[in-house]
Short mmCIF file of N, CA and C and ligand atoms in Angstrom, two decimals:
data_model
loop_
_atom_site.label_atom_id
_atom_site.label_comp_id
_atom_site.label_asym_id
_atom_site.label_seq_id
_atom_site.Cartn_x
_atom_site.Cartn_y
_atom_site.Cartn_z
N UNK A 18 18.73 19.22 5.14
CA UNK A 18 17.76 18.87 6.18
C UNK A 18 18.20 19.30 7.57
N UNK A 19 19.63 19.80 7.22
CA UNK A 19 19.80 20.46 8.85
C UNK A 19 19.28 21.59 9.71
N UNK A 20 17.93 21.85 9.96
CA UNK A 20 17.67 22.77 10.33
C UNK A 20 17.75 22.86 11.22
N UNK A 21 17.62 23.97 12.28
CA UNK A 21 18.13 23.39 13.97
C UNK A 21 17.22 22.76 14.54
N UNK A 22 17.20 21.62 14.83
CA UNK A 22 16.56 20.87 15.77
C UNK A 22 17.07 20.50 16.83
N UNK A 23 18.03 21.50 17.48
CA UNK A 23 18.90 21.56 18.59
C UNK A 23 17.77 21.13 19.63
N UNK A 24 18.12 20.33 20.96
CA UNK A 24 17.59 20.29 22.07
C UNK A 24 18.20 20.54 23.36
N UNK A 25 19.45 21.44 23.01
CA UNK A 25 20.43 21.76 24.33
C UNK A 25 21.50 21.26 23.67
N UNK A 26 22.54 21.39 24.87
CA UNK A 26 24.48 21.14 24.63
C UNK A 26 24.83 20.03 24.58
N UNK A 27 23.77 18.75 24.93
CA UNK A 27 23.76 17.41 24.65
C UNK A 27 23.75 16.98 23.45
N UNK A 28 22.74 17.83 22.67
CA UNK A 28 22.53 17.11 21.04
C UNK A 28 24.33 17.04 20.10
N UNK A 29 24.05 16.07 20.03
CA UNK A 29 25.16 15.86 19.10
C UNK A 29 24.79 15.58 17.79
N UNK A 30 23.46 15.10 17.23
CA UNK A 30 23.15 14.97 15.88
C UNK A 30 21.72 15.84 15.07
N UNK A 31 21.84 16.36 14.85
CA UNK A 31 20.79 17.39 15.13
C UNK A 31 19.70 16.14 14.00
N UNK A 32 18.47 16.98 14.19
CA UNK A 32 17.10 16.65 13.92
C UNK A 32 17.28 16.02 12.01
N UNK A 33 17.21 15.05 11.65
CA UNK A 33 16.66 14.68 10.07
C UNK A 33 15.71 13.60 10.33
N UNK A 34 14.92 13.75 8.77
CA UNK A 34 13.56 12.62 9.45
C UNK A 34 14.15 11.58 8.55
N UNK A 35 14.11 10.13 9.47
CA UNK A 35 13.86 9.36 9.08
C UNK A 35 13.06 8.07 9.61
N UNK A 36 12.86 7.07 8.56
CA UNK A 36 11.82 6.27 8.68
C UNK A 36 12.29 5.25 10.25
N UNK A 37 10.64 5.42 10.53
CA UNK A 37 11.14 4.63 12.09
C UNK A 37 10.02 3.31 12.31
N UNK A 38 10.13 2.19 12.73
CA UNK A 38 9.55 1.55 12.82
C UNK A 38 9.83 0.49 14.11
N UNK A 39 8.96 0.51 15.49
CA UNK A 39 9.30 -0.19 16.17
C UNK A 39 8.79 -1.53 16.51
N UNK A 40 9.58 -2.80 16.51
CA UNK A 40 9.19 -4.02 16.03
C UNK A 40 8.77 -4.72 17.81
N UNK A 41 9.65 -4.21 18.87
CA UNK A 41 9.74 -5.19 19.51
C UNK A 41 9.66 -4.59 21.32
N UNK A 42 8.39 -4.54 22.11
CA UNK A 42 8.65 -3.56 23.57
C UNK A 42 9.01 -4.47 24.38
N UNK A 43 10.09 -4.11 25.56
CA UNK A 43 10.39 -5.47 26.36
C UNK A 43 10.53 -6.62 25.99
N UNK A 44 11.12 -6.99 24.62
CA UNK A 44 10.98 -8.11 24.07
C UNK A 44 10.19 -8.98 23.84
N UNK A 45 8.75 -8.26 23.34
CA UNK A 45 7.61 -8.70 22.95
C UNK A 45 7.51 -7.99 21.19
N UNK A 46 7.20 -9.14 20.44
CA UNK A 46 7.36 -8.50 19.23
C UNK A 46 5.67 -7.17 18.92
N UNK A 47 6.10 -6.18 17.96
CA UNK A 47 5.04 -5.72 17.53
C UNK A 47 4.60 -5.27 15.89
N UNK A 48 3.61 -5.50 15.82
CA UNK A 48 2.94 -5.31 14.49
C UNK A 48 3.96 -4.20 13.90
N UNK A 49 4.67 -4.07 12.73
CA UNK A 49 5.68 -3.34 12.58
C UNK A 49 4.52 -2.03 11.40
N UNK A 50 4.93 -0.59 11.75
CA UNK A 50 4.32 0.37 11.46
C UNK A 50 5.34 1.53 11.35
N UNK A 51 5.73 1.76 10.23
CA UNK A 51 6.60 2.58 9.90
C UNK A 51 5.97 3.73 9.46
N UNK A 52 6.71 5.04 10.39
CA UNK A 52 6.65 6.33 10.37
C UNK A 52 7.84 7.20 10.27
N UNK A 53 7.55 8.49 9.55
CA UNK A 53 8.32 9.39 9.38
C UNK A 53 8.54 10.09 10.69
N UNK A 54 9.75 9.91 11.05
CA UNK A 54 9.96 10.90 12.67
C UNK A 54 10.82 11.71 12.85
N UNK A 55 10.99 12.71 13.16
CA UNK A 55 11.76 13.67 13.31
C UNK A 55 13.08 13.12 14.35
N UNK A 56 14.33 12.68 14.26
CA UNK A 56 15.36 12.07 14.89
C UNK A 56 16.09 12.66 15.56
N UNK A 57 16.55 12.73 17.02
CA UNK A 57 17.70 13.67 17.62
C UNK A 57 18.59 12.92 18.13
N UNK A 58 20.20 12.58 18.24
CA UNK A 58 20.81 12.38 18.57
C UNK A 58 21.60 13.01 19.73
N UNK A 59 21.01 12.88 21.10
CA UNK A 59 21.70 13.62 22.06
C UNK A 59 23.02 12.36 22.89
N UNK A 60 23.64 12.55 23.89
CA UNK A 60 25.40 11.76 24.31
C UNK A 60 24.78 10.64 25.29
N UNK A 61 23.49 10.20 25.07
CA UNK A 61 23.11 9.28 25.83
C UNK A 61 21.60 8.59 25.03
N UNK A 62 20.91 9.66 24.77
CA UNK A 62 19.78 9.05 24.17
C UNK A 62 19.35 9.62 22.76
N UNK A 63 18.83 9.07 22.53
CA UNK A 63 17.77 9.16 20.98
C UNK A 63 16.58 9.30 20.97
N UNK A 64 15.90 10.73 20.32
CA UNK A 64 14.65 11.11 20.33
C UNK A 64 14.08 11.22 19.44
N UNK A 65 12.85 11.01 19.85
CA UNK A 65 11.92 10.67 18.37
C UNK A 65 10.88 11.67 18.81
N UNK A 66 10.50 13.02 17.34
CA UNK A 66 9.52 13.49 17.65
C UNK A 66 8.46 13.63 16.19
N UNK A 67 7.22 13.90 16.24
CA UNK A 67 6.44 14.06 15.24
C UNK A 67 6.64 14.92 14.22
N UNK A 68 7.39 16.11 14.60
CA UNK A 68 7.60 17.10 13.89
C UNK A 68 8.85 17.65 14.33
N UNK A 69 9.46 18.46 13.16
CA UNK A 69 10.38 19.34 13.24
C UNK A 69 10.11 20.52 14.25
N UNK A 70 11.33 21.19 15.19
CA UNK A 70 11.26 21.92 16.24
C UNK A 70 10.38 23.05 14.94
N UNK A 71 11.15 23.40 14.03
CA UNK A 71 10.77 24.83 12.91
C UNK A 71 8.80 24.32 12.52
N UNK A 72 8.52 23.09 12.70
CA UNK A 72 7.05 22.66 12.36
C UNK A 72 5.89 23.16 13.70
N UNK A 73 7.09 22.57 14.71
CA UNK A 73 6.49 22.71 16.26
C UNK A 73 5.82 24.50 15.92
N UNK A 74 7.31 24.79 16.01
CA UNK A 74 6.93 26.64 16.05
C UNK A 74 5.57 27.16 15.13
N UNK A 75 5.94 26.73 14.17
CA UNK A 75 5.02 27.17 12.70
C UNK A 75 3.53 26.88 13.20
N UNK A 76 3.52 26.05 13.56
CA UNK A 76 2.04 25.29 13.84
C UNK A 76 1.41 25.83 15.45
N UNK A 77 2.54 26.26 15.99
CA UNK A 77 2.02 27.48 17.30
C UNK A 77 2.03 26.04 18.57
N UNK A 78 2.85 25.20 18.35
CA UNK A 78 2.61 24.02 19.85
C UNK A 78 4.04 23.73 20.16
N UNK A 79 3.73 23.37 21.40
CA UNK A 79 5.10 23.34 21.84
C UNK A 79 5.77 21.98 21.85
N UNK A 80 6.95 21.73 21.25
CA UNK A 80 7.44 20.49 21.11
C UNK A 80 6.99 19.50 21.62
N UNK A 81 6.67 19.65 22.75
CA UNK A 81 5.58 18.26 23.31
C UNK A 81 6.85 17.50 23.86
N UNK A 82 6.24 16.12 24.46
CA UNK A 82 7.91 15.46 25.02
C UNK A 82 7.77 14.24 24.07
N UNK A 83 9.02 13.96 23.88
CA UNK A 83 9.72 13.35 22.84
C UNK A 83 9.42 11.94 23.18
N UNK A 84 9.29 10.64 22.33
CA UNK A 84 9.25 9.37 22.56
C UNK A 84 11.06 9.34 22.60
N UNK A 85 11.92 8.62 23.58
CA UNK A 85 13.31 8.67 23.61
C UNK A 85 13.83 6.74 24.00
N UNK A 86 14.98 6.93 23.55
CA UNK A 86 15.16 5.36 23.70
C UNK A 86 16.76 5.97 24.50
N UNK A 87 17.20 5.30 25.76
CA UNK A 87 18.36 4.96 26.56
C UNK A 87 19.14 4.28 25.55
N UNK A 88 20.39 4.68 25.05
CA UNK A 88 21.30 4.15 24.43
C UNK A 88 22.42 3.32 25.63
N UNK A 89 22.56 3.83 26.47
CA UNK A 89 23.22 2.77 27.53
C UNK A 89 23.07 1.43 27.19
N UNK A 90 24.09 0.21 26.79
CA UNK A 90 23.59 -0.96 26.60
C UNK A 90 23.27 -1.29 25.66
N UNK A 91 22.75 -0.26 24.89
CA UNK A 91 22.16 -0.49 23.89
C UNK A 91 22.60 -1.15 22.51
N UNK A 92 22.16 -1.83 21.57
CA UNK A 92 23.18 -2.62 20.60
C UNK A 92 22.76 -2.14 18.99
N UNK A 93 23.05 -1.99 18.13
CA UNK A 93 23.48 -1.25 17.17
C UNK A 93 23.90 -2.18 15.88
N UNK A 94 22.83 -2.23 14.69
CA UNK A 94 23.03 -3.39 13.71
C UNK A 94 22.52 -2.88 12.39
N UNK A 95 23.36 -3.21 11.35
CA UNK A 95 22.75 -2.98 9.99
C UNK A 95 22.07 -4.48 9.86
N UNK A 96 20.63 -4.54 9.35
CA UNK A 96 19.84 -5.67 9.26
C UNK A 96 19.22 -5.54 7.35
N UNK A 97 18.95 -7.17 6.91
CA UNK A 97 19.07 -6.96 5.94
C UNK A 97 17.60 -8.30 6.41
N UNK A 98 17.77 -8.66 7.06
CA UNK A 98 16.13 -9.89 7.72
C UNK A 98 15.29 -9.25 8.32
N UNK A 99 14.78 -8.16 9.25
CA UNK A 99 13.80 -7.43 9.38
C UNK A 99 13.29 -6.59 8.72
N UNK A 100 13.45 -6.70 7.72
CA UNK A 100 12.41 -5.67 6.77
C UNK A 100 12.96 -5.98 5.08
N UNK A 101 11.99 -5.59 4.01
CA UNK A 101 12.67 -5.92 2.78
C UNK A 101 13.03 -4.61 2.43
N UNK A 102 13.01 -3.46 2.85
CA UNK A 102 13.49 -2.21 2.77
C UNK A 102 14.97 -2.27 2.82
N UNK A 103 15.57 -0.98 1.69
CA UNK A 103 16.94 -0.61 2.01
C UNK A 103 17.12 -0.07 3.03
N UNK A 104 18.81 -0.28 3.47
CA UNK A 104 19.34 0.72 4.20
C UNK A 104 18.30 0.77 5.58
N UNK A 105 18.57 -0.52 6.26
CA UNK A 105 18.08 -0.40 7.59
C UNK A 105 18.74 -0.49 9.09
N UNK A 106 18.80 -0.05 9.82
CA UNK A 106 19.68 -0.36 10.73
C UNK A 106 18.56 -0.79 12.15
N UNK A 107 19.36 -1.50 12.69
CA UNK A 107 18.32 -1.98 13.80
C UNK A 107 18.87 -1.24 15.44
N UNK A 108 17.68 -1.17 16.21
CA UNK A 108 18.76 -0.83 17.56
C UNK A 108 17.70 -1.22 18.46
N UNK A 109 18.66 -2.26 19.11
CA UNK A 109 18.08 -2.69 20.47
C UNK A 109 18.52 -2.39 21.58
N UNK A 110 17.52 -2.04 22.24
CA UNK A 110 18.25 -1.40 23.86
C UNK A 110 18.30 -2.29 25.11
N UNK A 111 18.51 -2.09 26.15
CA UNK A 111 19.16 -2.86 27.71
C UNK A 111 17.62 -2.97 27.87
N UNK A 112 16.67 -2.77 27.70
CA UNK A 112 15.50 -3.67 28.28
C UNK A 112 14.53 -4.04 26.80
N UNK A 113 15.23 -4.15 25.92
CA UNK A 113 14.38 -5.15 25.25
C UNK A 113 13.69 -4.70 24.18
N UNK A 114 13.92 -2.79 24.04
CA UNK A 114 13.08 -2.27 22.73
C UNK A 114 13.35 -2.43 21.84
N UNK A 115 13.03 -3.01 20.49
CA UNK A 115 13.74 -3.04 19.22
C UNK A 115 13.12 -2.36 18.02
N UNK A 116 13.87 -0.84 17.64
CA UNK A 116 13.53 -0.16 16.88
C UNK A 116 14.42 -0.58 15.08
N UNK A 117 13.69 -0.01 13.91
CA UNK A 117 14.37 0.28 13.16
C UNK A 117 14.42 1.53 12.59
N UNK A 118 15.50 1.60 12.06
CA UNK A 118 15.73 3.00 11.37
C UNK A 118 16.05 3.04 9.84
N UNK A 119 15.73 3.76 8.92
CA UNK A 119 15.97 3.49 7.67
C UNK A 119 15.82 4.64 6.90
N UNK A 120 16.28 4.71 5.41
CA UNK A 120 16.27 5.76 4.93
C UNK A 120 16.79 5.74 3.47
N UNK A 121 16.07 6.38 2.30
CA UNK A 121 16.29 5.50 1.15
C UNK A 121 17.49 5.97 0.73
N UNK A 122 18.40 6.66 0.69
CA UNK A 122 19.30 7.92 0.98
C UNK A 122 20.52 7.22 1.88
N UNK A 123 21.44 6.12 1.22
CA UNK A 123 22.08 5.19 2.35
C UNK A 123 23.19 6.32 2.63
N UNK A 124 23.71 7.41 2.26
CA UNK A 124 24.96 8.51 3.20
C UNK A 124 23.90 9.09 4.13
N UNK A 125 22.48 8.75 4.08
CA UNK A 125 22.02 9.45 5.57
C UNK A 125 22.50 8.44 6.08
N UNK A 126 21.18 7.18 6.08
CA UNK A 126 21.54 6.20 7.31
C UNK A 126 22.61 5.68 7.58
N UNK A 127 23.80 5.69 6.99
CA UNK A 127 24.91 5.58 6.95
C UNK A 127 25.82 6.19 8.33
N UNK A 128 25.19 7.81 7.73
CA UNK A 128 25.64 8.69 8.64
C UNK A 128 25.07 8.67 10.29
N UNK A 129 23.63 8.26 10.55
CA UNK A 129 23.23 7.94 11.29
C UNK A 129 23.51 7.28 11.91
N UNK A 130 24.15 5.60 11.51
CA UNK A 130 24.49 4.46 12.46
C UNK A 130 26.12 4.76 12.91
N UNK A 131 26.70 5.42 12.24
CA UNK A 131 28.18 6.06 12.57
C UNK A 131 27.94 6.72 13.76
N UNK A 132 26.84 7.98 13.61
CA UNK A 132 26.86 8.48 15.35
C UNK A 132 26.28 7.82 16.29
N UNK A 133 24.89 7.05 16.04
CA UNK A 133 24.82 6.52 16.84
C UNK A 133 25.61 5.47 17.44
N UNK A 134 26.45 4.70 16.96
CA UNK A 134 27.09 3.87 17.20
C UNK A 134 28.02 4.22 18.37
N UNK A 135 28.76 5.32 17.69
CA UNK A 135 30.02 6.10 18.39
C UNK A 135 29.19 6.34 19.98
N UNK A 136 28.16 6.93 20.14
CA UNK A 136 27.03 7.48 21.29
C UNK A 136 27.00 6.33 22.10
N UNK A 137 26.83 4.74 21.48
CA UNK A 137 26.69 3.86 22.28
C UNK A 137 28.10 3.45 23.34
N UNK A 138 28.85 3.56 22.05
CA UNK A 138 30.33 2.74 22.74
C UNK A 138 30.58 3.84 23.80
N UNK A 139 30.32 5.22 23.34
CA UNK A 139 31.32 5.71 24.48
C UNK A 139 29.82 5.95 25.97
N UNK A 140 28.31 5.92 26.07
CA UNK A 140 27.93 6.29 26.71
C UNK A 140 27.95 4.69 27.49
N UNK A 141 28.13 3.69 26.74
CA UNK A 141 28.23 2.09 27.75
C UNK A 141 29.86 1.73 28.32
N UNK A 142 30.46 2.45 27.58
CA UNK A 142 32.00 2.40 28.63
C UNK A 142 32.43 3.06 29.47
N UNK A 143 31.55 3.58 30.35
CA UNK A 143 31.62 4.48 31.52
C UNK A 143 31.21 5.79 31.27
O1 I3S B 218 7.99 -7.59 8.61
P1 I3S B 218 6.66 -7.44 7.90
O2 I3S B 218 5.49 -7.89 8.70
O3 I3S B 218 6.69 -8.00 6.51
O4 I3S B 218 6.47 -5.87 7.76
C1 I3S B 218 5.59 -5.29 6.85
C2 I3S B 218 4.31 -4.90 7.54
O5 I3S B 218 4.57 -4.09 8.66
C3 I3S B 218 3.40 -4.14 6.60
O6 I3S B 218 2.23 -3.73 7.27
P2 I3S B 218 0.97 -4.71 7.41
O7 I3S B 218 1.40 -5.71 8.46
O8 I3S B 218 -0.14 -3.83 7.86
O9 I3S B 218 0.79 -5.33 6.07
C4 I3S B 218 4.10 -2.89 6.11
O10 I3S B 218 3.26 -2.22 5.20
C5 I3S B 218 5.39 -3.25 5.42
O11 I3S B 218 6.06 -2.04 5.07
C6 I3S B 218 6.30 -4.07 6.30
O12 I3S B 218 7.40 -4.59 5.60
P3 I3S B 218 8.76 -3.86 5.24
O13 I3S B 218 9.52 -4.88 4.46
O14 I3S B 218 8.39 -2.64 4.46
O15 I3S B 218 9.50 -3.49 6.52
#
C-alpha cells in the first residue's frame, strides 16, 4: 500500500488507507461515521484525504486540501470502549478533537500508533 503519497520533506509516514471515524469536535460528541481515508503522517500533523495522491492524478483533480489534525498536545490511545471494532486507536488533540483510527490488519494499526505516537512525544517536547 506504499505508494507515494509523499506531501514534502515533512512526511514521515507515507499515505495507507485506513478506517477513520471522528467521534468528538471541541469536545462535543458526534454521531460516529466511519470512512475509508487516505492517512499522512507528516513531524507535526496528520492528514486525512479522500483519495490517494496516484487517485487524485488518475481522476485529473488536484489533491484538494487535506482535513489535518495538530498533533502538538495531542494524546494517543489504543481503545477497546469506543467502538466494538478491532484494532482501534483513539487520538485526541489540545482542543478537544477526538478521532479514531482502525484497521482490520493489527501490524498496520499497530504500525500506525508507533509513528504516530513517536510524532507526538517528540513534536510536544519542544
Ligand atoms: O458507538 P456506536 O454509536 O455504537 O457506533 C456505531 C454507529 O456509528 C453506527 O452507525 P449508526 O449510528 O448510523 O447506526 C455504525 O454503523 C457502527 O459501525 C458504529 O459502531 P462501531 O462499533 O462499528 O464503531
Amino acid at each position: 500500500h506504499n505508494v507515494d503519497g509523499s506531501v514534502g520533506p515533512q512526511t514521515i509516514l507515507k499515505g495507507e488507507y485506513l478506517n477513520k471515524a471522528k467521534i468528538a469536535e471541541g469536545g462535543k460528541k458526534l454521531r460516529k461515521n466511519w470512512t475509508s481515508t487516505w492517512v499522512v503522517l507528516c513531524s507535526n500533523r496528520l492528514l486525512f484525504y479522500k483519495e490517494s495522491k496516484q487517485e487524485a492524478v488518475a481522476n485529473l483533480k488536484p489533491g484538494g486540501k487535506p482535513d489535518g489534525v495538530d498533533l502538538c498536545g495531542a494524546v494517543i490511545e489504543w481503545t477497546t470502549e469506543k467502538s466494538s471494532r478491532k484494532h482501534v486507536i483513539q487520538i485526541t488533540t489540545s482542543n478537544g478533537h477526538e478521532f479514531l483510527l482502525q484497521a482490520d490488519h493489527f501490524p498496520t494499526i499497530s504500525k500506525w500508533h508507533d509513528a504516530i505516537k513517536k510524532a507526538v512525544d517528540s513534536v510536544s517536547s519542544g
